[in-house]
Tab-separated table of C-alpha atoms and ligand atoms in Angstrom:
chain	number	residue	atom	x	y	z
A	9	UNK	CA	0.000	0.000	0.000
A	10	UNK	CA	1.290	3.610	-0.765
A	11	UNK	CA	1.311	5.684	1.782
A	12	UNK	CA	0.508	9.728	1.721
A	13	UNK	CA	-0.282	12.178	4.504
A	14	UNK	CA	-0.680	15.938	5.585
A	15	UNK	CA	2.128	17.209	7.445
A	16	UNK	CA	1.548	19.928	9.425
A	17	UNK	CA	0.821	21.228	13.339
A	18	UNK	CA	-1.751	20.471	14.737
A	19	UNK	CA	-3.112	18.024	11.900
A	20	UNK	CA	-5.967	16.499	13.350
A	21	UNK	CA	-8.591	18.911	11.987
A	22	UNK	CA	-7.203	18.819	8.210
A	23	UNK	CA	-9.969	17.550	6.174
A	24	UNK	CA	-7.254	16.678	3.364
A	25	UNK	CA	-7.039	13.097	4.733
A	26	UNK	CA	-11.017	12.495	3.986
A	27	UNK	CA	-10.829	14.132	0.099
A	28	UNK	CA	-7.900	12.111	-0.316
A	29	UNK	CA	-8.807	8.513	1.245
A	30	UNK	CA	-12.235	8.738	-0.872
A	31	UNK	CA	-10.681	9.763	-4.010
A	32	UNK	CA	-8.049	6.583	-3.742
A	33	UNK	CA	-11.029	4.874	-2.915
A	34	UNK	CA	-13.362	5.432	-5.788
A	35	UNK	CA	-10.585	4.960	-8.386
A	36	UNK	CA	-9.233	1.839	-6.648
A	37	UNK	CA	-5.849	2.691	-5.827
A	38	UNK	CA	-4.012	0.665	-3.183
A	39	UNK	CA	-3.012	4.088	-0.852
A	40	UNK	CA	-3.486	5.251	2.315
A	41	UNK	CA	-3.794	8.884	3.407
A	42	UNK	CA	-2.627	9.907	7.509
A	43	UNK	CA	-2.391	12.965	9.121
A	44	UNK	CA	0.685	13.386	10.220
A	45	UNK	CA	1.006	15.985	13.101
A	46	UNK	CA	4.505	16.823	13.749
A	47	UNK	CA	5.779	19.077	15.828
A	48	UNK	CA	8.583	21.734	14.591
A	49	UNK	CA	11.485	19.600	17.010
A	50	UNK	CA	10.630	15.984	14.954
A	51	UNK	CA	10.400	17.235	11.974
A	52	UNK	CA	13.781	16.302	10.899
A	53	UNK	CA	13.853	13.174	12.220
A	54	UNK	CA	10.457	12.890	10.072
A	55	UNK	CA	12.167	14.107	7.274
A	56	UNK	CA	14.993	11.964	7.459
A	57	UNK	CA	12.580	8.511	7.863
A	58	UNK	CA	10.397	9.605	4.712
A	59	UNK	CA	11.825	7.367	2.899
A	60	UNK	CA	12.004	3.993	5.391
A	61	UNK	CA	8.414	4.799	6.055
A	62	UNK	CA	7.632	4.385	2.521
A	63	UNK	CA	5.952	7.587	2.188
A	64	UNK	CA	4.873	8.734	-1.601
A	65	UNK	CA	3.480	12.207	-1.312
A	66	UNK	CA	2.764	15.025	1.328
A	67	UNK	CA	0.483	17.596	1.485
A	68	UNK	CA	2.486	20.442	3.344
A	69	UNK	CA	0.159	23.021	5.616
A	70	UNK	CA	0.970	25.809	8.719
A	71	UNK	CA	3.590	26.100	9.474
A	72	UNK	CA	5.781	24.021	7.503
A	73	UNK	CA	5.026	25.243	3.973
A	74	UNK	CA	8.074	27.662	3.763
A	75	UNK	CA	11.039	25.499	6.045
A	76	UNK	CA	10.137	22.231	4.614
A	77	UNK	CA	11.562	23.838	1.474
A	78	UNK	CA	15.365	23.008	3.022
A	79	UNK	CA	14.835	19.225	3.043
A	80	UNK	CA	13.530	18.956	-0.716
A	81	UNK	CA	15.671	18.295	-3.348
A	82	UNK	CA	14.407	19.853	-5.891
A	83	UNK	CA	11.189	22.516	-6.211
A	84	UNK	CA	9.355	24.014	-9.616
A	85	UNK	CA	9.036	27.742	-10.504
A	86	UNK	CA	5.680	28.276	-8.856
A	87	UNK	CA	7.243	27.645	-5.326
A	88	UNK	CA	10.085	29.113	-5.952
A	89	UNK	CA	7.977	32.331	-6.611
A	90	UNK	CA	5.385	32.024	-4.229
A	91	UNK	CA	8.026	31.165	-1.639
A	92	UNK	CA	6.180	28.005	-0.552
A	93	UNK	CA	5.866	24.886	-0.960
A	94	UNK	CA	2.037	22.469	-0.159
A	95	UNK	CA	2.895	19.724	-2.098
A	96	UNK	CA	5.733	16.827	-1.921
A	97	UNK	CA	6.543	13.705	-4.452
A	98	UNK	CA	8.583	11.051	-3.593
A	99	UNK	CA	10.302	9.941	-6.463
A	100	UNK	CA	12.843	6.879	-6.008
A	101	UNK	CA	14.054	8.536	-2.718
A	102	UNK	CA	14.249	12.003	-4.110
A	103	UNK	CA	11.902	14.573	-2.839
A	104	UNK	CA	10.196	17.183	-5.374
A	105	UNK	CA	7.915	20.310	-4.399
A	106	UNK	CA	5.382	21.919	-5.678
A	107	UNK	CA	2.646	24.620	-4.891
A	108	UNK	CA	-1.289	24.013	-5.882
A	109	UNK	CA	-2.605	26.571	-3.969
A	110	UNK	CA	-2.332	28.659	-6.503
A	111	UNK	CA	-3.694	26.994	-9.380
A	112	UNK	CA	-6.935	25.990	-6.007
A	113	UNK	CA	-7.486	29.285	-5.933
A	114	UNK	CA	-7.888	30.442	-9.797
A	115	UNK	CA	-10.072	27.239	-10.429
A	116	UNK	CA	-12.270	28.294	-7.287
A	117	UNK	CA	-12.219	32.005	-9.022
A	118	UNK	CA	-13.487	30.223	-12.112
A	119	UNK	CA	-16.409	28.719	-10.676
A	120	UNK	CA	-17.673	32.488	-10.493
A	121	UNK	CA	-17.688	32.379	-14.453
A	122	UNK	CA	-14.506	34.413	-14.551
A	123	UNK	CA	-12.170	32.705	-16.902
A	124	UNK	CA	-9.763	35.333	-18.178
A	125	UNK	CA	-8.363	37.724	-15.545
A	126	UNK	CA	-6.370	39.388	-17.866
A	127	UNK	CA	-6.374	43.329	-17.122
A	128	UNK	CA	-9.192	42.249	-14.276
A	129	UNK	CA	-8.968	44.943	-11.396
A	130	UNK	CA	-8.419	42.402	-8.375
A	131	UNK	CA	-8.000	43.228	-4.485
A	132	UNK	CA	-6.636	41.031	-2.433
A	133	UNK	CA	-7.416	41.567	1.646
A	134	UNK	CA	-4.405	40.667	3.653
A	135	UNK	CA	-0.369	40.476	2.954
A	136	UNK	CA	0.261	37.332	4.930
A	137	UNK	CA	1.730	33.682	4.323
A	138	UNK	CA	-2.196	32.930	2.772
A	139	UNK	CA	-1.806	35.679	0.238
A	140	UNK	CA	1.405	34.719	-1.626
A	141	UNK	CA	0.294	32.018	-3.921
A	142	UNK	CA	-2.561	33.908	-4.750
A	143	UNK	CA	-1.423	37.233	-5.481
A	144	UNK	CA	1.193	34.854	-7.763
A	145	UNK	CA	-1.720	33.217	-9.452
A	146	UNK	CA	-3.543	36.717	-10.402
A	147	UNK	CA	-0.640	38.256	-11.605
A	148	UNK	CA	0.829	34.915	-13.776
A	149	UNK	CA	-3.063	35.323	-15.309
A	150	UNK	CA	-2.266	39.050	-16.210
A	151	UNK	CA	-4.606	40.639	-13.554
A	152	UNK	CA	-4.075	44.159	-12.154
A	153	UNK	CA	-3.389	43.579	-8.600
A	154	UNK	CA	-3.669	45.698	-5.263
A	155	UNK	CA	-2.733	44.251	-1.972
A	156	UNK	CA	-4.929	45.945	1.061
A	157	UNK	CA	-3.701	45.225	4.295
A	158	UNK	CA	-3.844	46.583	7.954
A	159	UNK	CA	-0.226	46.845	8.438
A	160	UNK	CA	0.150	48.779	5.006
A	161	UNK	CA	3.980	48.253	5.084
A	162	UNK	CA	3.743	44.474	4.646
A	163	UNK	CA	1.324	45.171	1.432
A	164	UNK	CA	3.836	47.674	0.127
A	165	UNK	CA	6.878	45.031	0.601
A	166	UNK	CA	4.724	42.487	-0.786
A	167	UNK	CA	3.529	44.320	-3.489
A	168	UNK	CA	7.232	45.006	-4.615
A	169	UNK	CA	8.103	41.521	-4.671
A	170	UNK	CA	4.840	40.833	-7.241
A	171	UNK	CA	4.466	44.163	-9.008
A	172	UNK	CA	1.353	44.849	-7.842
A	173	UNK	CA	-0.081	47.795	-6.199
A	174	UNK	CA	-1.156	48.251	-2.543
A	175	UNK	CA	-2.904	50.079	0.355
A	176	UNK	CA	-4.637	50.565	3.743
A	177	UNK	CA	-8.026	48.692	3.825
A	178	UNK	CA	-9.698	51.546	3.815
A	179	UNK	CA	-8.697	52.465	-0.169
A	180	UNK	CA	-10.853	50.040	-0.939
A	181	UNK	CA	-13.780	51.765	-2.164
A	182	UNK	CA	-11.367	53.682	-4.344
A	183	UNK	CA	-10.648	50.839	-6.434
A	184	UNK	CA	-13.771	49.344	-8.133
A	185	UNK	CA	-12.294	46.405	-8.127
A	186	UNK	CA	-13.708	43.352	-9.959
A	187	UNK	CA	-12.832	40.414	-7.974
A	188	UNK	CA	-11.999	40.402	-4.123
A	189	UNK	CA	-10.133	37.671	-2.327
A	190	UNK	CA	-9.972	37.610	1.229
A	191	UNK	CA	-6.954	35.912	2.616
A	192	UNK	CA	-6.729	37.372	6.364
A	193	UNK	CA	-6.985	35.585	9.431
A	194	UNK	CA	-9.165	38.323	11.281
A	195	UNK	CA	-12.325	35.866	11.465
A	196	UNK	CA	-10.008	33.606	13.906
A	197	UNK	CA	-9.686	36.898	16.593
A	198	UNK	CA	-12.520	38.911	15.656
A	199	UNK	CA	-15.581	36.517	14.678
A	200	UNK	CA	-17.579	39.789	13.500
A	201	UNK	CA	-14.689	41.778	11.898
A	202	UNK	CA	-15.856	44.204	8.853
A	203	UNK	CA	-12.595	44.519	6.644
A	204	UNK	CA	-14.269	46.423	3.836
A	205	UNK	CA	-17.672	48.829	3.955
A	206	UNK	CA	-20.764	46.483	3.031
A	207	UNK	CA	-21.643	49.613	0.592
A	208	UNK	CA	-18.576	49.508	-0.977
A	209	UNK	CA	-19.415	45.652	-2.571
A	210	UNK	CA	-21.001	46.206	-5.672
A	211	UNK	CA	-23.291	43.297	-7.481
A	212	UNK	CA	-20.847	43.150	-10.209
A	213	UNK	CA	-17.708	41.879	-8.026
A	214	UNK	CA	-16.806	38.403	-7.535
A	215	UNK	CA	-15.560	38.091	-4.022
A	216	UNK	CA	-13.771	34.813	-2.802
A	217	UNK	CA	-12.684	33.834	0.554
A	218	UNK	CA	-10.145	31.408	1.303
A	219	UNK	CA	-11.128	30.916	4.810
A	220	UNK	CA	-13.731	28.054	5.180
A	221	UNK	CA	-14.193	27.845	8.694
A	222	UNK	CA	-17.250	29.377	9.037
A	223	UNK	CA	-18.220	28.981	5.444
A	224	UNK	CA	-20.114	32.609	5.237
A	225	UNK	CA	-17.470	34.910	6.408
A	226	UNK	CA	-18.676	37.699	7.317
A	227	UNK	CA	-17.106	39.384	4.203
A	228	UNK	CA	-18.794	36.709	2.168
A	229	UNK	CA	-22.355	37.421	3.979
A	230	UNK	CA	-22.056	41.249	3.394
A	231	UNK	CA	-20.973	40.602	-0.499
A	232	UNK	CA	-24.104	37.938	-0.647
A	233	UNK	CA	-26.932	40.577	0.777
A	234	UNK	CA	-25.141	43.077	-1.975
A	235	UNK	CA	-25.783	40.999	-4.716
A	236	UNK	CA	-21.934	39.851	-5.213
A	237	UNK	CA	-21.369	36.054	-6.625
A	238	UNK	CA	-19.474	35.013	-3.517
A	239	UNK	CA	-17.162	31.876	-3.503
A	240	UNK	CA	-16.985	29.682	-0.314
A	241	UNK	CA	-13.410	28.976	0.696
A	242	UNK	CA	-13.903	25.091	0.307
A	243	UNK	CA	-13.738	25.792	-2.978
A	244	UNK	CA	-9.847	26.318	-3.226
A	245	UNK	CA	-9.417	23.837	-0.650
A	246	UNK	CA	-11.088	20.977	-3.113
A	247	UNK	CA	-9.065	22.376	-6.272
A	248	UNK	CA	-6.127	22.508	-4.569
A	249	UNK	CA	-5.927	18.922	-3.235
A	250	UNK	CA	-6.836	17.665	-7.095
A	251	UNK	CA	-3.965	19.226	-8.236
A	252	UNK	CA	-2.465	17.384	-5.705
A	253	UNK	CA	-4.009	14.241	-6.318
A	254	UNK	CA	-2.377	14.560	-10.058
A	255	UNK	CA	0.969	15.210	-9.073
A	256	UNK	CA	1.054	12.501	-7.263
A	257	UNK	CA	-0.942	9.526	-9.260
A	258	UNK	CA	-0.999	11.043	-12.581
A	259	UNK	CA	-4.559	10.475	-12.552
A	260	UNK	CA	-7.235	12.981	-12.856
A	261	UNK	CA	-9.217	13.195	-9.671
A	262	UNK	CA	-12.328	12.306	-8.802
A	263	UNK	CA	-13.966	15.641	-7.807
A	264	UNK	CA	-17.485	14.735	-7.396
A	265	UNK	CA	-17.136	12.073	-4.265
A	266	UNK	CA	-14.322	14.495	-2.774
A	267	UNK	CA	-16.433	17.647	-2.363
A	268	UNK	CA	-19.382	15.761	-1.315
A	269	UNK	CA	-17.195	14.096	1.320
A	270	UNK	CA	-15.968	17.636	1.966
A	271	UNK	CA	-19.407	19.505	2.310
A	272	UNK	CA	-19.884	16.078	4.778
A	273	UNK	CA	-17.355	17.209	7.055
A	274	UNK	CA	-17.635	20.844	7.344
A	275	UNK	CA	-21.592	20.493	8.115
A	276	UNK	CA	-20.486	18.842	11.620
A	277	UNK	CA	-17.283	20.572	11.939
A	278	UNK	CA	-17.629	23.188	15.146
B	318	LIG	P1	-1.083	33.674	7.138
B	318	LIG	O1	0.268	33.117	6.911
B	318	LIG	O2	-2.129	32.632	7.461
B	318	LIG	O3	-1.545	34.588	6.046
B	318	LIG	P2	-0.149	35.777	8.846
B	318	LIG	O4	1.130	35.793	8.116
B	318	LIG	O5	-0.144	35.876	10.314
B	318	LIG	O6	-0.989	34.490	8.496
B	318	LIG	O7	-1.072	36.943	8.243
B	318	LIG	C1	-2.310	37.176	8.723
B	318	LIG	C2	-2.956	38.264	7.857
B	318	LIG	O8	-4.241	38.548	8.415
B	318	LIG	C3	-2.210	39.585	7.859
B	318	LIG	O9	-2.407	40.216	6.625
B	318	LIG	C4	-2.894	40.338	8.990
B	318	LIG	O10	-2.819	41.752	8.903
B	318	LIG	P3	-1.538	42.550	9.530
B	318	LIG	O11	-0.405	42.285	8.578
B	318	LIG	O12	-1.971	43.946	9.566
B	318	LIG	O13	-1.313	41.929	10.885
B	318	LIG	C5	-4.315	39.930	8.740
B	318	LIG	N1	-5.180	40.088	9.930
B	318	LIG	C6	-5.211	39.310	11.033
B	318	LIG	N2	-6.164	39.746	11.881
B	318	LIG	C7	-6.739	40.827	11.305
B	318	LIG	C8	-7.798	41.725	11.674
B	318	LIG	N3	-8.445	41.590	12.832
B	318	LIG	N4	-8.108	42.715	10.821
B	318	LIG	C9	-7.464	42.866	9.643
B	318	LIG	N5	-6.468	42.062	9.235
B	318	LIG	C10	-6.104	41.057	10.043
């Protein structure tokens, strides 16, 4: 049996494990998906067993994605952009990375019948770890990019690093923007946070967020009420972990089962 896994800490939660397990399942592949929850002092001795334990892929999450980058032998462009890694093949003992989260997020974007972002006025809300592969994503597809964030220093260094531009939260009204993707983690300390003025949605936007936990952010509740096509943050989280599932088998996954499996889990998730 081949053997994949999440690594991250804590793991338990990650619902990667049930996409994964179902989609082996349903296309009858011998493999075996654990979560792995390792803390940051055994993660080299992790590292170092990969390959006794027989282990074939990883998914990467917090807060690994960046330092796991040291033990890989070899990464593509994407990460190497994006600065991340969420994605690990074990090939005959060598270890390759990748990043999905990237191509998660403009497939979820898609889903909102938005299929060329070229010269599409996108905001994204935050400048954190979360943000990177994203901002990568709109910019490889030719959007025009601005990065809003509290701390508008960490915008403006990230936005140099992308060529994009950037700004307080509060310039968002300013920008008409046509697509909105919310990558902060205010919901986790402020349940009720308003990043952006409900008047300042506008029906025509398409606003995304990438936080699924609770699935109508409040961001995502104000844009609904304003007549926005909103996109749940499972979304990414689905698209993502196909991309994975290709990487690793070659195979194209089976989406159906996994985001029914998904929507499963997050209805009695607390
Ligand atoms: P991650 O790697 O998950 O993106 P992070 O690097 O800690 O996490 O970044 C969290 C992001 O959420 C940051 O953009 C942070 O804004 P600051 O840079 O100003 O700290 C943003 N964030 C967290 N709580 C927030 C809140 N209550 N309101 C607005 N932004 C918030």
């Amino acid at each position: 049996m081949q053997i994949y896994g999440i690594l991250a800490s804590p793991a338990g939660h990650s619902l990667s494990p049930a996409m994964h397990n179902v989609a082996f399942k349903n296309l009858g592949i011998d493999a075996y998906y654990y979560a792995f929850d390792i803390a940051e002092n055994e993660l080299d001795d992790f590292m170092t067993g990969l390959n006794d334990g027989g282990v074939c892929g990883l998914s990467v999450s917090l807060p690994y994605k960046e330092k796991i980058i040291t033990y890989l032998d070899e990464i593509d462009e994407d990460s190497k952009a994006i600065g991340a890694v969420n994605t690990i093949k074990n090939v005959d003992g060598k270890l390759y990375g990748y990043n999905t989260d990237w191509q998660g997020a403009l497939k979820a974007l898609e889903l909102g019948d938005l299929t060329n972002l070229l010269g599409k006025k996108c905001v994204v809300l935050g400048a954190g770890g979360a943000c990177r592969a994203i901002v990568y994503g709109l910019k490889k597809m030719g959007a025009e990019v601005w990065i809003l964030n509290r701390d508008v220093e960490k915008a403006q260094m990230l936005a140099q690093e992308f060529d994009c531009s950037f700004g307080a939260l509060t310039d968002f009204a300013q920008i008409e923007a046509e697509v909105v993707v919310q990558t902060t983690s205010a919901w986790l300390s402020e349940p009720d946070a308003q990043l952006v003025p409900k008047e300042a949605l506008k029906p025509n936007m398409i606003v995304m967020d990438i936080v699924y936990k609770p699935l109508l952010t409040p961001l995502l509740k104000d844009a609904q009420e304003q007549g926005c096509k909103i996109i749940t943050g499972e979304k990414m989280l689905l698209l993502q972990a196909e991309e994975q599932f290709k990487i690793w088998t070659g195979k194209d996954a089976p989406l159906q089962p996994m985001a029914q499996i998904l929507a499963q889990k997050l209805q009695t998730m607390k």
